[in-house]
C-alpha cells in the first residue's frame, strides 16, 4: 500500500457479501468481489456475512474471507464472529487503512433467533486527528428484534464513544420500513443518504434494488456525502448492493 498525505477526508464502503457467493449461491465470487471492493478505493470497509475461514474449503483456498479481501490494501482489520453452525462461523468485519487500536464484538442477539453482532473498532488517524470510532452492524429480520438491537447500538454509542469523537456506523440494518433513524436520533446519528436525498439508498435485491436496507450513519463529522456506485459488477456479486460515502472530518483542535 502506498502512503498518501491525510486530507481529513475518508471514503467508506459497506456491503453484505453473502459469504462470498453470488445471489443464487451457485458459485464463489470472492475474487471478483475483491477487485470490486478495491476499485472503490475506500479507507474503511464494513462487511457483513463474512465467512470466518473455519470451513475446510475456505482454509484450503483462501483462509478467512476478510483477510483475503484485505490483502495488500488494508493492513489492519477486525472480525466479529456472530454465528456458528455445524462448526462454521460467519460475522462482521472491518478493513482499515489505519491502525485498529482496539476492537470489540458486542453480542446483540435475542434468545432463540439468529445471532447478531455489532463490531466496534477504534482507529488511529494521522496528523493529530482524534481516534475514529466505527461500528459494523447486521440487524435482525423482525422489527421487534431490530428495536432491541438499535437500543443496544444507541447505548453502546452513549457509553463507549466520546462525545467529541468522529463516529461512523454502517451495515445491513434490514430496516425496510425506515424506522431506525428515529431510534438512533437520541445518540446523535444521522444517515448520509437520507440527509442528502431525503431517503435511504435502495440496496436490495442488488439486481433490481427496491428495499432500503443498507446504511451509513455518522456523528461528529464536518460533512458526509453519498458516493454513487455502479450497477455492474456489483449486481452479480451479492444479493445486496454496496453503499459508499465520502466523509470530511472536523479539523483537529
Coordinates of N, CA and C in Angstrom, one line a residue:
X1 N 0.8 -1.2 0.0 CA 0.0 0.0 0.0 C 0.9 1.2 0.0
X2 N 0.6 2.2 -0.9 CA 1.4 3.4 -1.0 C 0.8 4.4 0.0
X3 N 1.7 5.0 0.8 CA 1.3 6.0 1.8 C 0.9 7.3 1.1
X4 N -0.1 8.0 1.6 CA -0.5 9.3 1.0 C -0.9 10.2 2.1
X5 N -0.7 11.5 1.9 CA -1.0 12.5 2.9 C -2.4 12.4 3.3
X6 N -2.7 12.7 4.6 CA -4.0 12.6 5.1 C -4.7 13.9 4.9
X7 N -5.9 13.9 4.2 CA -6.5 15.2 3.9 C -7.7 15.5 4.8
X8 N -8.0 14.6 5.7 CA -9.1 14.8 6.6 C -10.4 14.3 6.0
X9 N -10.3 13.7 4.8 CA -11.4 13.1 4.1 C -11.3 11.6 4.1
X10 N -12.4 10.9 4.4 CA -12.4 9.4 4.4 C -13.5 8.9 3.4
X11 N -13.1 7.9 2.7 CA -14.2 7.2 1.9 C -14.5 5.9 2.6
X12 N -15.8 5.6 2.8 CA -16.2 4.3 3.5 C -17.1 3.6 2.6
X13 N -17.1 2.3 2.7 CA -18.0 1.4 1.9 C -18.5 0.3 2.8
X14 N -19.8 0.0 2.6 CA -20.4 -1.1 3.4 C -21.1 -2.0 2.4
X15 N -21.0 -3.3 2.6 CA -21.6 -4.3 1.7 C -21.8 -5.6 2.4
X16 N -22.9 -6.2 2.3 CA -23.2 -7.6 2.8 C -22.7 -8.5 1.7
X17 N -21.7 -9.3 2.0 CA -21.0 -10.0 0.9 C -21.6 -11.4 0.7
X18 N -22.6 -11.8 1.4 CA -23.4 -13.1 1.2 C -22.4 -14.3 1.2
X19 N -21.5 -14.2 2.1 CA -20.5 -15.3 2.4 C -19.7 -15.6 1.1
X20 N -19.5 -14.5 0.2 CA -18.7 -14.7 -0.9 C -19.3 -15.5 -2.1
X21 N -20.6 -15.6 -2.0 CA -21.3 -16.3 -3.1 C -22.3 -15.4 -3.9
X22 N -22.5 -15.8 -5.1 CA -23.4 -14.9 -5.9 C -24.9 -15.0 -5.3
X23 N -25.8 -14.3 -5.9 CA -27.1 -14.2 -5.4 C -27.9 -15.5 -5.4
X24 N -27.4 -16.4 -6.3 CA -28.1 -17.8 -6.3 C -27.4 -18.8 -5.5
X25 N -26.3 -18.4 -4.8 CA -25.5 -19.4 -4.0 C -24.9 -20.5 -4.9
X26 N -24.7 -20.2 -6.2 CA -24.3 -21.2 -7.1 C -22.8 -21.2 -7.3
X27 N -22.1 -20.1 -7.1 CA -20.6 -20.1 -7.3 C -20.0 -19.0 -6.4
X28 N -18.7 -19.3 -6.1 CA -17.9 -18.3 -5.3 C -17.5 -17.2 -6.2
X29 N -17.7 -16.0 -5.7 CA -17.4 -14.7 -6.4 C -16.3 -13.9 -5.7
X30 N -15.6 -14.6 -4.8 CA -14.8 -13.8 -3.9 C -13.6 -13.1 -4.6
X31 N -13.1 -13.7 -5.6 CA -12.0 -13.0 -6.3 C -12.5 -11.7 -7.1
X32 N -13.7 -11.9 -7.7 CA -14.3 -10.7 -8.4 C -14.7 -9.7 -7.3
X33 N -15.2 -10.1 -6.2 CA -15.6 -9.2 -5.1 C -14.4 -8.4 -4.6
X34 N -13.2 -9.1 -4.5 CA -12.0 -8.4 -4.0 C -11.7 -7.3 -5.0
X35 N -11.7 -7.5 -6.3 CA -11.4 -6.5 -7.2 C -12.4 -5.3 -7.2
X36 N -13.7 -5.7 -7.0 CA -14.7 -4.6 -7.0 C -14.5 -3.7 -5.7
X37 N -14.2 -4.4 -4.6 CA -14.0 -3.6 -3.3 C -12.8 -2.7 -3.5
X38 N -11.7 -3.2 -4.1 CA -10.5 -2.4 -4.2 C -10.8 -1.2 -5.1
X39 N -11.6 -1.4 -6.2 CA -11.8 -0.3 -7.1 C -12.5 0.9 -6.5
X40 N -13.2 0.7 -5.4 CA -13.9 1.9 -4.7 C -12.9 2.7 -4.0
X41 N -11.7 2.2 -3.7 CA -10.6 2.9 -3.0 C -11.1 3.5 -1.7
X42 N -11.7 2.7 -0.9 CA -12.2 3.1 0.4 C -11.1 3.0 1.5
X43 N -11.2 3.9 2.4 CA -10.3 3.9 3.6 C -10.7 2.9 4.6
X44 N -12.0 2.8 4.8 CA -12.6 1.8 5.7 C -13.7 1.1 5.0
X45 N -13.7 -0.3 5.2 CA -14.7 -1.1 4.6 C -15.4 -1.9 5.7
X46 N -16.8 -1.8 5.6 CA -17.6 -2.5 6.5 C -18.2 -3.7 5.8
X47 N -18.0 -4.9 6.3 CA -18.5 -6.2 5.7 C -19.4 -6.9 6.6
X48 N -20.5 -7.5 6.0 CA -21.4 -8.3 6.8 C -21.5 -9.7 6.0
X49 N -21.9 -10.7 6.8 CA -22.0 -12.1 6.3 C -20.6 -12.5 5.7
X50 N -19.6 -12.4 6.6 CA -18.3 -12.8 6.2 C -17.9 -14.2 6.8
X51 N -17.5 -15.1 5.9 CA -17.0 -16.4 6.4 C -15.7 -16.2 7.2
X52 N -15.7 -16.8 8.4 CA -14.5 -16.6 9.2 C -13.4 -17.5 8.9
X53 N -13.5 -18.4 7.9 CA -12.4 -19.3 7.5 C -12.4 -20.6 8.2
X54 N -13.5 -21.0 8.8 CA -13.5 -22.3 9.5 C -13.8 -23.5 8.7
X55 N -14.4 -23.3 7.5 CA -14.7 -24.5 6.6 C -13.4 -25.0 6.0
X56 N -13.3 -26.3 5.7 CA -12.1 -26.9 5.1 C -11.9 -26.3 3.8
X57 N -13.0 -26.0 3.0 CA -12.8 -25.4 1.7 C -12.2 -24.0 1.8
X58 N -12.7 -23.2 2.8 CA -12.2 -21.8 2.9 C -10.7 -21.8 3.3
X59 N -10.4 -22.7 4.3 CA -9.0 -22.7 4.7 C -8.1 -23.2 3.6
X60 N -8.5 -24.1 2.8 CA -7.6 -24.7 1.7 C -7.5 -23.6 0.6
X61 N -8.5 -22.8 0.3 CA -8.5 -21.9 -0.8 C -8.0 -20.5 -0.5
X62 N -8.6 -19.9 0.6 CA -8.2 -18.5 0.8 C -8.1 -18.2 2.3
X63 N -8.4 -19.1 3.2 CA -8.4 -18.7 4.6 C -9.6 -17.9 4.9
X64 N -9.5 -17.0 5.9 CA -10.6 -16.2 6.3 C -10.9 -15.2 5.2
X65 N -12.2 -15.0 4.9 CA -12.5 -14.1 3.8 C -12.1 -12.7 4.0
X66 N -12.2 -12.2 5.3 CA -11.8 -10.8 5.5 C -10.3 -10.6 5.3
X67 N -9.5 -11.6 5.6 CA -8.1 -11.5 5.3 C -7.8 -11.5 3.8
X68 N -8.5 -12.3 3.1 CA -8.3 -12.4 1.7 C -8.7 -11.1 1.0
X69 N -9.8 -10.5 1.4 CA -10.2 -9.2 0.9 C -9.3 -8.1 1.2
X70 N -8.7 -8.1 2.4 CA -7.9 -7.0 2.9 C -6.5 -7.1 2.3
X71 N -6.1 -8.2 1.8 CA -4.7 -8.4 1.4 C -4.1 -7.3 0.6
X72 N -3.0 -6.8 1.1 CA -2.1 -5.8 0.4 C -2.7 -4.4 0.4
X73 N -4.0 -4.2 0.7 CA -4.6 -2.9 0.6 C -5.0 -2.3 2.0
X74 N -5.6 -3.1 2.8 CA -6.0 -2.7 4.1 C -5.1 -3.4 5.2
X75 N -4.1 -2.8 5.7 CA -3.2 -3.6 6.6 C -3.8 -4.0 7.9
X76 N -4.8 -3.3 8.3 CA -5.5 -3.6 9.6 C -6.9 -4.1 9.4
X77 N -7.3 -5.0 10.2 CA -8.7 -5.5 10.1 C -9.1 -6.1 11.4
X78 N -10.5 -6.2 11.6 CA -11.0 -6.9 12.7 C -12.2 -7.7 12.3
X79 N -12.5 -8.8 13.0 CA -13.6 -9.7 12.7 C -14.4 -9.9 14.0
X80 N -15.7 -9.9 13.8 CA -16.6 -10.2 14.9 C -17.4 -11.4 14.6
X81 N -17.2 -12.6 15.2 CA -17.9 -13.8 14.9 C -19.3 -13.7 15.5
X82 N -20.3 -13.8 14.7 CA -21.7 -13.7 15.2 C -22.4 -15.1 15.3
X83 N -22.2 -15.9 14.3 CA -23.0 -17.2 14.3 C -22.0 -18.4 14.0
X84 N -22.3 -19.5 14.7 CA -21.6 -20.7 14.4 C -22.6 -21.8 14.2
X85 N -22.5 -22.5 13.1 CA -23.4 -23.6 12.8 C -22.6 -24.7 12.1
X86 N -22.7 -25.9 12.7 CA -22.1 -27.1 12.2 C -20.6 -26.8 12.1
X87 N -20.0 -26.1 13.0 CA -18.6 -25.9 13.1 C -18.1 -24.7 12.2
X88 N -19.0 -24.1 11.5 CA -18.7 -23.0 10.6 C -19.1 -21.7 11.2
X89 N -18.4 -20.6 11.0 CA -18.8 -19.3 11.6 C -18.8 -18.2 10.5
X90 N -19.6 -17.2 10.8 CA -19.6 -16.0 10.0 C -20.0 -14.8 10.9
X91 N -19.7 -13.6 10.4 CA -19.9 -12.4 11.2 C -19.7 -11.2 10.4
X92 N -19.3 -10.1 11.1 CA -19.0 -8.8 10.5 C -17.5 -8.6 10.5
X93 N -17.0 -7.7 9.6 CA -15.6 -7.4 9.6 C -15.4 -5.9 9.2
X94 N -14.3 -5.4 9.7 CA -13.9 -4.0 9.3 C -12.5 -4.1 8.7
X95 N -12.3 -3.5 7.5 CA -11.0 -3.4 6.9 C -10.6 -1.9 7.0
X96 N -9.3 -1.7 7.4 CA -8.9 -0.3 7.6 C -7.5 0.0 7.1
X97 N -7.4 1.2 6.5 CA -6.0 1.7 6.1 C -5.3 2.2 7.3
X98 N -6.0 2.4 8.4 CA -5.4 3.0 9.6 C -5.4 1.9 10.7
X99 N -4.4 2.0 11.6 CA -4.3 1.0 12.7 C -5.6 0.9 13.5
X100 N -5.9 -0.4 13.8 CA -7.0 -0.7 14.7 C -6.5 -0.7 16.1
X101 N -6.8 0.3 16.9 CA -6.3 0.4 18.3 C -6.9 -0.6 19.2
X102 N -8.2 -0.8 19.0 CA -8.9 -1.9 19.8 C -10.2 -2.2 19.1
X103 N -10.7 -3.4 19.3 CA -12.0 -3.8 18.7 C -12.7 -4.7 19.7
X104 N -14.0 -4.6 19.6 CA -14.9 -5.5 20.5 C -16.2 -5.8 19.8
X105 N -16.5 -7.1 19.7 CA -17.8 -7.5 19.1 C -18.9 -7.7 20.2
X106 N -19.9 -6.8 20.1 CA -21.0 -6.8 21.0 C -22.0 -7.8 20.5
X107 N -22.4 -8.7 21.4 CA -23.5 -9.7 21.0 C -24.8 -9.0 21.3
X108 N -25.6 -8.7 20.2 CA -26.9 -8.0 20.3 C -28.0 -9.0 19.9
X109 N -27.7 -10.3 20.1 CA -28.7 -11.3 19.8 C -29.9 -11.4 20.8
X110 N -30.9 -11.9 20.3 CA -32.1 -12.3 21.2 C -32.1 -13.8 21.3
X111 N -32.6 -14.3 22.5 CA -32.6 -15.8 22.6 C -33.5 -16.4 21.6
X112 N -33.0 -17.5 21.0 CA -33.8 -18.4 20.1 C -33.9 -17.9 18.7
X113 N -33.2 -16.8 18.3 CA -33.2 -16.3 17.0 C -31.7 -16.2 16.4
X114 N -31.6 -16.0 15.1 CA -30.3 -15.9 14.5 C -29.4 -14.9 15.2
X115 N -28.2 -15.3 15.6 CA -27.3 -14.4 16.3 C -26.9 -13.2 15.5
X116 N -26.8 -12.1 16.2 CA -26.4 -10.8 15.5 C -25.4 -10.1 16.3
X117 N -24.5 -9.3 15.7 CA -23.4 -8.6 16.4 C -23.2 -7.2 15.9
X118 N -22.5 -6.5 16.8 CA -22.1 -5.1 16.5 C -20.6 -5.0 16.7
X119 N -19.8 -4.9 15.7 CA -18.4 -4.8 15.8 C -17.9 -3.4 15.9
X120 N -17.4 -3.0 17.1 CA -16.9 -1.7 17.4 C -15.4 -1.6 17.4
X121 N -14.9 -0.7 16.5 CA -13.4 -0.6 16.4 C -13.0 0.9 16.6
X122 N -11.9 1.1 17.2 CA -11.3 2.4 17.3 C -10.1 2.5 16.4
X123 N -10.0 3.5 15.5 CA -9.0 3.6 14.5 C -8.1 4.8 14.8
X124 N -6.8 4.6 14.7 CA -5.8 5.7 14.9 C -5.6 6.5 13.6
X125 N -6.0 7.7 13.5 CA -5.8 8.6 12.4 C -4.6 9.4 12.5
X126 N -4.0 9.8 11.4 CA -2.7 10.6 11.5 C -2.9 12.0 11.7
X127 N -1.8 12.8 11.8 CA -1.8 14.2 11.9 C -2.6 14.8 13.0
X128 N -2.6 14.2 14.2 CA -3.2 14.8 15.4 C -4.7 14.6 15.4
X129 N -5.3 13.9 14.5 CA -6.8 13.7 14.5 C -7.2 12.8 15.6
X130 N -8.3 13.1 16.3 CA -8.8 12.2 17.3 C -9.1 10.8 16.7
X131 N -9.1 9.8 17.5 CA -9.4 8.4 17.0 C -10.8 8.4 16.4
X132 N -10.9 7.6 15.3 CA -12.2 7.4 14.6 C -12.8 6.1 15.2
X133 N -14.1 6.3 15.6 CA -14.8 5.1 16.1 C -15.7 4.6 14.9
X134 N -15.7 3.3 14.7 CA -16.5 2.7 13.6 C -17.3 1.5 14.2
X135 N -18.5 1.3 13.7 CA -19.3 0.2 14.2 C -19.9 -0.5 12.9
X136 N -19.7 -1.8 12.8 CA -20.3 -2.5 11.7 C -21.4 -3.4 12.3
X137 N -22.6 -3.2 11.7 CA -23.8 -3.8 12.2 C -24.5 -4.7 11.2
X138 N -25.2 -5.7 11.7 CA -26.0 -6.5 10.9 C -27.2 -6.9 11.8
X139 N -28.4 -6.3 11.6 CA -29.5 -6.4 12.5 C -30.5 -7.5 12.0
X140 N -31.4 -7.8 12.9 CA -32.3 -8.9 12.6 C -33.4 -8.6 11.6
X141 N -34.1 -9.7 11.3 CA -35.2 -9.6 10.2 C -36.5 -9.1 10.8
X142 N -36.8 -9.3 12.1 CA -38.0 -8.9 12.6 C -37.9 -7.5 13.3
X143 N -38.9 -6.7 13.1 CA -38.9 -5.3 13.6 C -38.7 -5.3 15.2
X144 N -39.4 -6.2 15.9 CA -39.2 -6.2 17.3 C -37.8 -6.5 17.7
X145 N -37.1 -7.4 17.0 CA -35.7 -7.7 17.2 C -34.9 -6.4 17.0
X146 N -35.1 -5.8 15.8 CA -34.3 -4.6 15.5 C -34.5 -3.5 16.5
X147 N -35.7 -3.3 17.1 CA -35.9 -2.3 18.1 C -34.9 -2.5 19.3
X148 N -34.9 -3.8 19.7 CA -34.0 -4.2 20.8 C -32.5 -3.9 20.4
X149 N -32.1 -4.3 19.2 CA -30.7 -4.2 18.7 C -30.4 -2.7 18.5
X150 N -31.3 -1.9 18.0 CA -31.0 -0.5 17.9 C -30.8 0.2 19.2
X151 N -31.6 -0.2 20.2 CA -31.5 0.3 21.6 C -30.1 0.0 22.1
X152 N -29.6 -1.3 21.8 CA -28.3 -1.7 22.3 C -27.2 -0.9 21.6
X153 N -27.4 -0.6 20.3 CA -26.5 0.2 19.5 C -26.3 1.6 20.1
X154 N -27.5 2.2 20.3 CA -27.5 3.6 20.8 C -26.8 3.6 22.2
X155 N -27.1 2.6 23.1 CA -26.5 2.6 24.4 C -25.0 2.4 24.3
X156 N -24.5 1.6 23.3 CA -23.1 1.5 23.1 C -22.4 2.8 22.7
X157 N -23.1 3.5 21.8 CA -22.6 4.8 21.4 C -22.5 5.7 22.6
X158 N -23.5 5.8 23.4 CA -23.5 6.7 24.5 C -22.5 6.4 25.6
X159 N -22.2 5.1 25.8 CA -21.3 4.7 26.8 C -19.9 4.5 26.4
X160 N -19.6 4.2 25.1 CA -18.3 3.9 24.7 C -17.6 4.8 23.7
X161 N -18.4 5.8 23.2 CA -17.8 6.7 22.2 C -17.8 8.1 22.8
X162 N -16.6 8.8 23.0 CA -16.6 10.1 23.5 C -17.5 11.1 22.6
X163 N -18.1 12.0 23.2 CA -19.0 12.9 22.5 C -18.3 13.7 21.4
X164 N -17.0 14.0 21.6 CA -16.2 14.7 20.6 C -15.5 13.9 19.6
X165 N -15.7 12.6 19.6 CA -15.0 11.7 18.6 C -15.9 11.5 17.4
X166 N -15.2 11.5 16.2 CA -15.9 11.1 15.0 C -16.4 9.7 15.0
X167 N -17.6 9.4 14.5 CA -18.2 8.1 14.5 C -18.9 7.8 13.2
X168 N -18.6 6.5 12.7 CA -19.3 6.0 11.6 C -19.9 4.7 11.9
X169 N -21.2 4.5 11.7 CA -21.9 3.3 11.9 C -22.5 2.8 10.6
X170 N -22.1 1.6 10.1 CA -22.6 1.2 8.8 C -22.9 -0.3 8.8
X171 N -23.7 -0.7 7.9 CA -24.0 -2.1 7.7 C -25.4 -2.4 7.2
X172 N -25.8 -3.6 7.4 CA -27.1 -4.1 6.9 C -28.1 -4.0 8.1
X173 N -29.0 -3.0 8.0 CA -29.9 -2.8 9.1 C -31.2 -3.5 8.9
X174 N -31.5 -4.1 7.7 CA -32.7 -4.8 7.5 C -34.0 -4.0 7.8
X175 N -33.8 -2.7 7.7 CA -34.9 -1.8 8.2 C -35.7 -1.3 7.0
X176 N -36.5 -2.2 6.4 CA -37.2 -1.9 5.2 C -38.3 -0.9 5.4
X177 N -38.7 -0.7 6.7 CA -39.8 0.2 7.0 C -39.3 1.6 7.4
X178 N -37.9 1.8 7.4 CA -37.3 3.0 7.7 C -37.6 3.6 9.1
X179 N -37.5 2.7 10.1 CA -37.9 3.1 11.5 C -36.6 3.4 12.3
X180 N -35.4 3.0 11.8 CA -34.2 3.1 12.6 C -33.8 4.5 12.9
X181 N -34.0 5.5 12.0 CA -33.5 6.8 12.2 C -34.0 7.5 13.4
X182 N -35.3 7.3 13.7 CA -35.9 7.9 14.8 C -35.3 7.3 16.1
X183 N -35.0 6.0 16.1 CA -34.5 5.4 17.3 C -33.0 5.8 17.5
X184 N -32.3 6.1 16.5 CA -30.9 6.4 16.6 C -30.7 7.9 16.8
X185 N -31.7 8.8 16.6 CA -31.5 10.2 16.7 C -31.0 10.6 18.1
X186 N -31.5 10.0 19.2 CA -31.1 10.4 20.5 C -29.6 10.3 20.8
X187 N -28.9 9.4 20.1 CA -27.5 9.2 20.2 C -26.7 10.0 19.2
X188 N -27.4 10.9 18.4 CA -26.7 11.9 17.6 C -26.4 11.4 16.2
X189 N -26.9 10.2 15.8 CA -26.6 9.6 14.5 C -27.5 10.1 13.4
X190 N -27.0 10.5 12.3 CA -27.8 10.8 11.1 C -27.3 10.0 9.9
X191 N -28.2 9.7 9.0 CA -27.9 8.8 7.9 C -27.5 9.6 6.7
X192 N -26.4 9.2 6.0 CA -25.8 10.0 5.0 C -26.7 10.2 3.8
X193 N -27.3 9.1 3.3 CA -28.2 9.2 2.1 C -29.5 10.0 2.4
X194 N -30.0 9.8 3.5 CA -31.3 10.4 3.9 C -31.0 11.9 4.1
X195 N -29.9 12.3 4.6 CA -29.5 13.7 4.7 C -29.4 14.4 3.4
X196 N -28.8 13.7 2.4 CA -28.5 14.2 1.1 C -29.7 14.2 0.2
X197 N -30.5 13.1 0.2 CA -31.5 12.9 -0.8 C -32.9 12.8 -0.2
X198 N -33.1 12.8 1.1 CA -34.4 12.7 1.8 C -34.8 11.3 1.9
X199 N -34.0 10.3 1.5 CA -34.4 8.9 1.7 C -33.1 8.1 1.7
X200 N -33.2 6.9 2.2 CA -32.1 6.0 2.2 C -31.9 5.4 0.8
X201 N -30.7 4.8 0.6 CA -30.3 4.2 -0.6 C -31.0 2.9 -0.8
X202 N -31.5 2.6 -2.0 CA -32.1 1.3 -2.3 C -30.9 0.3 -2.5
X203 N -31.0 -0.8 -1.8 CA -29.8 -1.7 -1.9 C -30.2 -3.2 -2.0
X204 N -31.4 -3.5 -2.0 CA -31.8 -4.9 -2.0 C -33.1 -5.1 -2.8
X205 N -33.1 -6.2 -3.7 CA -32.0 -7.0 -4.1 C -31.1 -6.3 -5.1
X206 N -29.9 -6.7 -5.1 CA -28.8 -6.0 -5.8 C -29.1 -5.9 -7.3
X207 N -29.8 -6.9 -7.9 CA -30.0 -6.8 -9.4 C -31.1 -5.8 -9.7
X208 N -32.0 -5.5 -8.8 CA -33.0 -4.5 -9.1 C -33.4 -4.0 -7.7
X209 N -32.6 -3.1 -7.1 CA -32.8 -2.6 -5.7 C -34.2 -1.9 -5.5
X210 N -34.9 -2.4 -4.5 CA -36.2 -1.9 -4.1 C -36.2 -1.5 -2.7
X211 N -35.7 -2.3 -1.8 CA -35.7 -2.1 -0.4 C -34.4 -1.3 0.1
X212 N -34.6 -0.4 1.1 CA -33.5 0.4 1.5 C -33.0 -0.1 2.9
X213 N -32.1 -1.1 2.8 CA -31.7 -1.9 3.9 C -30.3 -1.5 4.5
X214 N -29.4 -1.0 3.6 CA -28.0 -0.8 4.0 C -27.8 0.7 4.2
X215 N -27.1 1.0 5.3 CA -27.0 2.4 5.7 C -25.6 2.8 6.1
X216 N -25.3 4.1 6.1 CA -24.1 4.7 6.7 C -24.6 5.9 7.6
X217 N -24.4 5.7 8.9 CA -24.7 6.8 9.8 C -23.4 7.4 10.3
X218 N -23.5 8.7 10.6 CA -22.4 9.5 11.1 C -22.7 10.4 12.3
X219 N -21.7 10.7 13.0 CA -21.8 11.7 14.1 C -20.5 12.3 14.3
X220 N -20.5 13.6 14.6 CA -19.2 14.3 14.9 C -18.3 14.5 13.7
X221 N -18.8 14.7 12.5 CA -18.0 14.9 11.3 C -18.5 16.3 10.7
X222 N -17.6 16.8 9.8 CA -17.9 18.1 9.2 C -19.0 18.0 8.1
X223 N -18.9 16.9 7.3 CA -19.9 16.7 6.3 C -19.8 15.2 5.8
X224 N -20.8 14.7 5.1 CA -20.8 13.4 4.6 C -21.7 13.4 3.4
X225 N -21.2 12.9 2.3 CA -21.9 12.8 1.0 C -21.9 11.4 0.4
X226 N -23.1 11.0 -0.2 CA -23.1 9.7 -0.8 C -22.1 9.7 -2.0
X227 N -21.6 8.5 -2.3 CA -20.8 8.2 -3.4 C -21.6 7.3 -4.3
X228 N -21.9 7.7 -5.6 CA -22.7 6.8 -6.5 C -21.9 5.5 -6.8
X229 N -22.6 4.4 -6.8 CA -22.0 3.1 -7.1 C -22.6 2.5 -8.4
X230 N -21.8 2.0 -9.3 CA -22.3 1.4 -10.5 C -23.1 0.1 -10.2
X231 N -24.0 -0.2 -11.1 CA -24.8 -1.4 -11.0 C -23.9 -2.6 -11.2
X232 N -23.0 -2.5 -12.2 CA -22.0 -3.6 -12.5 C -20.7 -3.2 -12.0
X233 N -19.9 -4.2 -11.4 CA -20.2 -5.7 -11.4 C -21.0 -6.1 -10.2
X234 N -21.4 -5.1 -9.3 CA -21.9 -5.5 -8.0 C -23.2 -6.3 -8.1
X235 N -24.1 -6.1 -9.1 CA -25.3 -6.9 -9.1 C -25.1 -8.4 -9.3
X236 N -23.9 -8.8 -9.7 CA -23.6 -10.2 -9.9 C -22.8 -10.8 -8.7
X237 N -22.5 -9.9 -7.7 CA -21.5 -10.3 -6.6 C -22.2 -10.6 -5.3
X238 N -23.4 -10.2 -5.1 CA -24.1 -10.4 -3.8 C -25.6 -10.2 -4.0
X239 N -26.4 -10.5 -3.0 CA -27.8 -10.1 -3.0 C -28.0 -8.7 -2.6
X240 N -27.0 -8.1 -2.0 CA -27.1 -6.7 -1.5 C -26.2 -5.8 -2.4
X241 N -26.6 -4.6 -2.8 CA -25.8 -3.6 -3.4 C -25.0 -2.9 -2.4
X242 N -23.8 -2.4 -2.7 CA -23.0 -1.7 -1.8 C -23.5 -0.3 -1.6
X243 N -23.1 0.3 -0.5 CA -23.4 1.7 -0.2 C -22.0 2.4 0.2
X244 N -21.8 3.6 -0.3 CA -20.5 4.3 0.0 C -20.7 5.7 0.2
X245 N -19.8 6.4 1.0 CA -19.9 7.8 1.3 C -18.5 8.4 1.4
X246 N -18.4 9.7 1.2 CA -17.2 10.5 1.4 C -17.4 11.3 2.6
X247 N -16.6 11.2 3.6 CA -16.8 11.9 4.9 C -15.6 12.8 5.1
X248 N -16.0 14.1 5.4 CA -15.0 15.1 5.8 C -15.0 15.2 7.3
X249 N -13.8 15.0 7.9 CA -13.7 15.1 9.4 C -13.6 16.6 9.8
X250 N -13.9 16.9 11.0 CA -13.7 18.2 11.6 C -12.2 18.4 11.8
X251 N -11.8 19.6 11.7 CA -10.3 19.9 11.8 C -9.9 19.6 13.3
X252 N -8.7 19.0 13.4 CA -8.2 18.7 14.7 C -7.9 20.0 15.5
X253 N -8.3 20.0 16.7 CA -8.0 21.2 17.6 C -6.6 21.2 18.1

